[in-house]
Amino acid sequence: MSFTLNQFEVLTLIERKQDDKLTQRDIAKKCNLSLGKTNKVLAELQEMEVLKVLDDAKYSVTLKGYELLEPYRVKKAIFMAAGFGSRMVPVTLNTPKPLIKVHGKKLIETLLDAVLDAGITDITVVRGYLGEQFDLLLKKYPMIKFVENPIYNEANNISSAYVVRDMLCNAYVLESDLLLYNKDLIRKYEYTSNYLGMYVDRTDDWCFETRKDYITKVKVGGENVHHMFGISYWTKEDGEKMEQDIEKVFKSPGGKERYWDEVPLRECIKNYKVWVRPVNKGDIIEIDTYNELKQIDSIYNV
């Protein structure tokens, strides 16, 4: 027995929130479904005996439900943290960008805490620039393993993907310089390979063109697109393909200048079907420049 995407999204939402009251309207909103579709999916899940309806707008996942969810469990999280962060000078002259504090907390910690809250303890950080400073994280996060990227200053971030290309099955890949506010974006289970994206009328930044919520093109700037956020998940099947495709692109002419995301979303896009998982405004923030940092945290206005 397997789930449809809608069944999976509703069931995993309930699994995360089963201590809370969840009306059908709440579920519909959080899963981007109509009320009619939500009612149908809830009925299907009960018929499958993976969901029990309790009193007072509460639900619980059955033992059978947990057994069927287990193949979708996220096994690991890989953090890309090797780069210099040139647009964040002067603060990155002595500190890697992921270790910069915003409102007293390191950027990477907002992501690490969410990963651990989702029960993911197999955590790898790919480091390069001032890499020894990441050892400071071990006091709070002793489970972290480090992988060195020896050519971070000679190549784009595809070089970080290259050194962990055999580790991408059932894995989140996270850019380490994001400020995460909504921890629910990092989940215990994932249905299919996906990237986080927020629908926008227009952007000058990296974005996705989509068809039926699946990525058809990645580009810089566009209208009626999904703004791209650097958090993705890769299934076992896609992780195995990625190992081969990253090596092929990395070793091709000009390959070292690629961003790693271009491998599955441009160079080898025919090999993958990648879903856009929706993000709402305020869930996550990219801090690209020193001026943006100053606007978010006034401590840097000196």
Tab-separated table of C-alpha atoms in Angstrom:
chain	number	residue	atom	x	y	z
A	1	MET	CA	0.000	0.000	0.000
A	2	SER	CA	1.312	3.430	-0.894
A	3	PHE	CA	0.119	6.998	-0.479
A	4	THR	CA	-0.806	9.671	-2.959
A	5	LEU	CA	0.947	12.998	-2.435
A	6	ASN	CA	-2.201	14.552	-0.944
A	7	GLN	CA	-2.703	11.627	1.420
A	8	PHE	CA	0.926	11.847	2.476
A	9	GLU	CA	0.809	15.601	3.106
A	10	VAL	CA	-2.352	15.367	5.214
A	11	LEU	CA	-1.148	12.358	7.216
A	12	THR	CA	2.282	13.822	7.970
A	13	LEU	CA	0.733	17.153	8.963
A	14	ILE	CA	-1.480	15.302	11.438
A	15	GLU	CA	1.523	13.298	12.667
A	16	ARG	CA	3.356	16.539	13.463
A	17	LYS	CA	0.321	18.237	15.005
A	18	GLN	CA	-1.655	15.399	16.577
A	19	ASP	CA	-1.439	16.997	20.030
A	20	ASP	CA	-3.206	20.071	18.638
A	21	LYS	CA	-6.726	20.701	17.457
A	22	LEU	CA	-6.892	20.617	13.648
A	23	THR	CA	-10.109	21.541	11.902
A	24	GLN	CA	-10.626	20.486	8.313
A	25	ARG	CA	-10.197	24.147	7.399
A	26	ASP	CA	-6.810	24.178	9.182
A	27	ILE	CA	-5.700	21.060	7.314
A	28	ALA	CA	-6.914	22.430	3.973
A	29	LYS	CA	-5.000	25.681	4.450
A	30	LYS	CA	-1.754	24.070	5.564
A	31	CYS	CA	-1.847	21.464	2.772
A	32	ASN	CA	-3.035	23.861	0.038
A	33	LEU	CA	-6.165	21.799	-0.611
A	34	SER	CA	-9.836	22.648	-1.006
A	35	LEU	CA	-12.189	21.723	1.835
A	36	GLY	CA	-13.856	19.153	-0.393
A	37	LYS	CA	-10.540	17.524	-1.273
A	38	THR	CA	-9.464	17.577	2.365
A	39	ASN	CA	-12.640	15.815	3.458
A	40	LYS	CA	-12.114	13.178	0.748
A	41	VAL	CA	-8.483	12.572	1.750
A	42	LEU	CA	-9.374	12.248	5.443
A	43	ALA	CA	-12.005	9.655	4.544
A	44	GLU	CA	-9.463	7.753	2.429
A	45	LEU	CA	-6.918	7.729	5.262
A	46	GLN	CA	-9.515	6.358	7.682
A	47	GLU	CA	-10.483	3.685	5.178
A	48	MET	CA	-6.810	2.750	4.876
A	49	GLU	CA	-6.744	2.394	8.685
A	50	VAL	CA	-3.791	4.755	9.024
A	51	LEU	CA	-5.741	7.529	10.753
A	52	LYS	CA	-8.143	7.653	13.674
A	53	VAL	CA	-10.507	10.554	14.269
A	54	LEU	CA	-10.737	11.538	17.934
A	55	ASP	CA	-13.115	13.942	19.586
A	56	ASP	CA	-12.905	17.719	19.389
A	57	ALA	CA	-11.039	18.170	16.077
A	58	LYS	CA	-8.187	15.843	17.007
A	59	TYR	CA	-6.690	12.991	15.018
A	60	SER	CA	-4.063	10.343	15.630
A	61	VAL	CA	-1.878	8.230	13.369
A	62	THR	CA	-2.290	4.473	13.871
A	63	LEU	CA	0.512	1.943	14.220
A	64	LYS	CA	-0.221	0.853	10.652
A	65	GLY	CA	0.141	4.495	9.597
A	66	TYR	CA	3.576	4.753	11.176
A	67	GLU	CA	4.650	1.498	9.549
A	68	LEU	CA	3.614	2.766	6.119
A	69	LEU	CA	5.343	6.112	6.688
A	70	GLU	CA	8.668	4.548	7.642
A	71	PRO	CA	9.999	4.159	4.045
A	72	TYR	CA	9.584	7.926	3.648
A	73	ARG	CA	11.719	8.796	6.677
A	74	VAL	CA	14.489	11.346	6.143
A	75	LYS	CA	17.795	9.674	7.020
A	76	LYS	CA	20.309	12.535	7.053
A	77	ALA	CA	20.996	16.235	6.635
A	78	ILE	CA	23.942	17.696	4.733
A	79	PHE	CA	24.906	21.317	5.262
A	80	MET	CA	26.786	23.252	2.577
A	81	ALA	CA	28.995	25.634	4.561
A	82	ALA	CA	32.293	25.979	2.710
A	83	GLY	CA	31.998	29.360	0.974
A	84	PHE	CA	33.466	32.763	1.809
A	85	GLY	CA	30.359	34.962	1.699
A	86	SER	CA	31.975	37.886	-0.088
A	87	ARG	CA	28.831	40.033	-0.089
A	88	MET	CA	28.762	39.908	3.710
A	89	VAL	CA	32.147	41.612	4.144
A	90	PRO	CA	33.290	42.902	6.647
A	91	VAL	CA	31.650	40.410	9.027
A	92	THR	CA	32.890	37.411	7.024
A	93	LEU	CA	36.516	38.504	7.067
A	94	ASN	CA	36.980	36.662	10.359
A	95	THR	CA	33.836	34.507	10.564
A	96	PRO	CA	32.271	32.034	8.105
A	97	LYS	CA	28.848	33.284	7.047
A	98	PRO	CA	26.897	30.362	8.602
A	99	LEU	CA	28.412	31.220	12.008
A	100	ILE	CA	27.329	34.871	11.940
A	101	LYS	CA	24.924	35.624	14.759
A	102	VAL	CA	21.515	37.176	14.128
A	103	HIS	CA	19.663	38.218	17.272
A	104	GLY	CA	22.203	36.239	19.297
A	105	LYS	CA	21.934	32.951	17.391
A	106	LYS	CA	24.201	31.617	14.668
A	107	LEU	CA	22.485	31.281	11.278
A	108	ILE	CA	23.320	27.596	10.984
A	109	GLU	CA	21.877	26.929	14.438
A	110	THR	CA	18.384	27.903	13.287
A	111	LEU	CA	18.658	25.068	10.761
A	112	LEU	CA	20.419	22.557	13.010
A	113	ASP	CA	17.766	22.935	15.719
A	114	ALA	CA	15.002	22.294	13.181
A	115	VAL	CA	16.793	19.215	11.832
A	116	LEU	CA	17.164	17.764	15.313
A	117	ASP	CA	13.544	18.587	16.180
A	118	ALA	CA	12.576	16.435	13.174
A	119	GLY	CA	14.520	13.526	14.655
A	120	ILE	CA	17.356	13.676	12.120
A	121	THR	CA	20.670	13.025	13.884
A	122	ASP	CA	22.914	11.982	10.962
A	123	ILE	CA	24.299	15.451	10.248
A	124	THR	CA	27.233	16.344	7.991
A	125	VAL	CA	28.667	19.824	7.514
A	126	VAL	CA	30.824	20.481	4.442
A	127	ARG	CA	33.292	23.168	5.451
A	128	GLY	CA	36.090	25.122	3.800
A	129	TYR	CA	36.669	28.818	4.564
A	130	LEU	CA	37.902	29.177	8.185
A	131	GLY	CA	36.703	25.619	8.620
A	132	GLU	CA	38.202	25.102	12.070
A	133	GLN	CA	35.726	27.622	13.507
A	134	PHE	CA	32.904	25.139	12.939
A	135	ASP	CA	34.394	22.985	15.692
A	136	LEU	CA	32.685	25.394	18.105
A	137	LEU	CA	29.371	23.795	17.125
A	138	LEU	CA	30.385	20.445	18.578
A	139	LYS	CA	29.740	21.565	22.152
A	140	LYS	CA	26.019	21.986	21.420
A	141	TYR	CA	25.796	19.532	18.503
A	142	PRO	CA	28.265	16.688	19.230
A	143	MET	CA	26.687	14.482	16.541
A	144	ILE	CA	27.994	16.670	13.690
A	145	LYS	CA	30.454	15.122	11.254
A	146	PHE	CA	32.640	17.359	9.099
A	147	VAL	CA	33.734	16.858	5.509
A	148	GLU	CA	36.440	19.139	4.157
A	149	ASN	CA	36.143	20.881	0.793
A	150	PRO	CA	39.774	21.564	-0.134
A	151	ILE	CA	38.962	23.555	-3.296
A	152	TYR	CA	36.146	25.801	-2.032
A	153	ASN	CA	38.114	28.876	-3.145
A	154	GLU	CA	38.805	27.495	-6.644
A	155	ALA	CA	35.315	26.325	-7.599
A	156	ASN	CA	31.649	27.080	-7.063
A	157	ASN	CA	29.533	25.155	-4.551
A	158	ILE	CA	29.354	22.140	-6.851
A	159	SER	CA	32.717	21.327	-5.263
A	160	SER	CA	30.961	20.835	-1.915
A	161	ALA	CA	28.367	18.558	-3.497
A	162	TYR	CA	31.193	16.641	-5.169
A	163	VAL	CA	32.851	15.685	-1.869
A	164	VAL	CA	29.554	14.326	-0.468
A	165	ARG	CA	28.092	13.005	-3.726
A	166	ASP	CA	27.811	9.480	-2.291
A	167	MET	CA	25.770	10.682	0.720
A	168	LEU	CA	22.685	12.203	-0.923
A	169	CYS	CA	20.171	9.343	-0.605
A	170	ASN	CA	17.180	10.130	1.640
A	171	ALA	CA	18.896	13.367	2.558
A	172	TYR	CA	18.163	17.019	3.063
A	173	VAL	CA	20.722	19.367	1.520
A	174	LEU	CA	20.741	22.766	3.184
A	175	GLU	CA	22.533	26.005	2.437
A	176	SER	CA	23.886	26.979	5.848
A	177	ASP	CA	23.370	30.735	5.676
A	178	LEU	CA	19.567	30.808	5.846
A	179	LEU	CA	17.655	32.247	8.792
A	180	LEU	CA	14.875	29.740	9.502
A	181	TYR	CA	11.808	30.884	11.411
A	182	ASN	CA	9.348	28.084	10.591
A	183	LYS	CA	10.839	24.842	11.911
A	184	ASP	CA	8.000	22.830	10.351
A	185	LEU	CA	9.721	23.231	6.973
A	186	ILE	CA	12.131	20.518	8.114
A	187	ARG	CA	10.141	17.321	8.369
A	188	LYS	CA	10.561	13.765	9.605
A	189	TYR	CA	9.146	12.308	6.383
A	190	GLU	CA	9.336	13.354	2.717
A	191	TYR	CA	7.343	11.938	-0.180
A	192	THR	CA	9.487	12.904	-3.165
A	193	SER	CA	12.523	14.963	-4.124
A	194	ASN	CA	11.717	18.615	-3.602
A	195	TYR	CA	12.973	22.178	-3.236
A	196	LEU	CA	11.530	24.880	-1.054
A	197	GLY	CA	10.024	27.720	-3.087
A	198	MET	CA	7.731	30.708	-2.564
A	199	TYR	CA	5.405	31.844	-5.337
A	200	VAL	CA	6.083	35.458	-6.352
A	201	ASP	CA	4.813	37.761	-9.077
A	202	ARG	CA	8.369	38.837	-9.839
A	203	THR	CA	11.923	38.309	-8.607
A	204	ASP	CA	15.467	39.190	-9.653
A	205	ASP	CA	16.832	36.219	-7.721
A	206	TRP	CA	17.137	32.502	-8.429
A	207	CYS	CA	13.730	31.005	-9.167
A	208	PHE	CA	11.844	28.062	-10.640
A	209	GLU	CA	9.478	27.776	-13.539
A	210	THR	CA	6.993	25.001	-12.820
A	211	ARG	CA	4.307	22.838	-14.377
A	212	LYS	CA	1.782	21.322	-11.986
A	213	ASP	CA	4.108	22.223	-9.085
A	214	TYR	CA	7.106	20.375	-10.554
A	215	ILE	CA	10.239	22.245	-11.614
A	216	THR	CA	10.743	22.641	-15.348
A	217	LYS	CA	13.467	25.309	-15.320
A	218	VAL	CA	15.796	27.113	-12.917
A	219	LYS	CA	16.919	30.642	-13.756
A	220	VAL	CA	17.825	34.050	-12.368
A	221	GLY	CA	14.884	36.459	-12.433
A	222	GLY	CA	11.373	35.950	-13.713
A	223	GLU	CA	7.668	36.609	-13.366
A	224	ASN	CA	5.015	34.282	-11.948
A	225	VAL	CA	7.657	31.930	-10.609
A	226	HIS	CA	8.730	30.344	-7.340
A	227	HIS	CA	11.545	32.108	-5.512
A	228	MET	CA	14.154	29.468	-4.734
A	229	PHE	CA	15.319	28.712	-1.201
A	230	GLY	CA	18.391	26.562	-0.693
A	231	ILE	CA	16.807	23.621	1.105
A	232	SER	CA	16.067	20.448	-0.831
A	233	TYR	CA	15.367	16.772	-0.228
A	234	TRP	CA	16.473	13.811	-2.346
A	235	THR	CA	15.007	10.319	-2.399
A	236	LYS	CA	17.163	7.205	-2.440
A	237	GLU	CA	16.656	6.788	-6.194
A	238	ASP	CA	17.492	10.398	-7.001
A	239	GLY	CA	20.427	10.429	-4.580
A	240	GLU	CA	21.948	7.478	-6.430
A	241	LYS	CA	21.529	9.250	-9.778
A	242	MET	CA	22.960	12.442	-8.329
A	243	GLU	CA	26.200	10.708	-7.363
A	244	GLN	CA	26.865	9.969	-11.034
A	245	ASP	CA	25.531	13.244	-12.431
A	246	ILE	CA	27.454	15.508	-10.030
A	247	GLU	CA	30.706	13.785	-10.937
A	248	LYS	CA	29.941	14.020	-14.661
A	249	VAL	CA	29.109	17.750	-14.536
A	250	PHE	CA	31.944	18.583	-12.129
A	251	LYS	CA	34.508	16.991	-14.447
A	252	SER	CA	33.054	18.508	-17.626
A	253	PRO	CA	34.490	21.695	-19.229
A	254	GLY	CA	33.458	24.614	-17.031
A	255	GLY	CA	31.814	22.260	-14.570
A	256	LYS	CA	33.618	23.626	-11.526
A	257	GLU	CA	31.914	26.995	-12.093
A	258	ARG	CA	28.433	25.519	-11.701
A	259	TYR	CA	26.167	25.809	-8.714
A	260	TRP	CA	25.381	22.322	-7.501
A	261	ASP	CA	21.620	22.897	-7.886
A	262	GLU	CA	22.143	23.220	-11.643
A	263	VAL	CA	23.001	19.521	-11.875
A	264	PRO	CA	19.473	18.158	-11.232
A	265	LEU	CA	17.608	21.299	-12.311
A	266	ARG	CA	19.405	22.181	-15.552
A	267	GLU	CA	22.303	20.033	-16.739
A	268	CYS	CA	20.613	16.690	-16.040
A	269	ILE	CA	16.994	17.790	-15.523
A	270	LYS	CA	15.601	14.919	-17.621
A	271	ASN	CA	16.794	12.523	-14.929
A	272	TYR	CA	14.702	14.063	-12.159
A	273	LYS	CA	11.163	15.065	-11.243
A	274	VAL	CA	11.455	17.644	-8.477
A	275	TRP	CA	8.455	19.043	-6.645
A	276	VAL	CA	8.282	22.593	-5.277
A	277	ARG	CA	7.334	22.495	-1.609
A	278	PRO	CA	5.582	25.775	-0.783
A	279	VAL	CA	7.035	28.377	1.563
A	280	ASN	CA	5.152	31.320	3.021
A	281	LYS	CA	6.528	34.818	3.470
A	282	GLY	CA	8.421	35.024	6.752
A	283	ASP	CA	9.073	31.286	7.045
A	284	ILE	CA	12.700	31.660	6.014
A	285	ILE	CA	14.956	34.583	5.162
A	286	GLU	CA	18.019	34.801	2.956
A	287	ILE	CA	20.565	37.345	4.133
A	288	ASP	CA	22.694	37.990	1.077
A	289	THR	CA	24.453	41.276	1.890
A	290	TYR	CA	25.838	43.190	4.833
A	291	ASN	CA	23.185	45.871	4.357
A	292	GLU	CA	20.443	43.245	4.649
A	293	LEU	CA	22.089	41.955	7.821
A	294	LYS	CA	22.045	45.458	9.318
A	295	GLN	CA	18.350	45.820	8.516
A	296	ILE	CA	17.502	42.564	10.296
A	297	ASP	CA	19.763	42.960	13.346
A	298	SER	CA	20.526	46.497	14.541
A	299	ILE	CA	23.585	45.356	16.465
A	300	TYR	CA	25.487	45.598	13.179
A	301	ASN	CA	24.594	49.286	12.711
A	302	VAL	CA	27.911	50.604	14.046
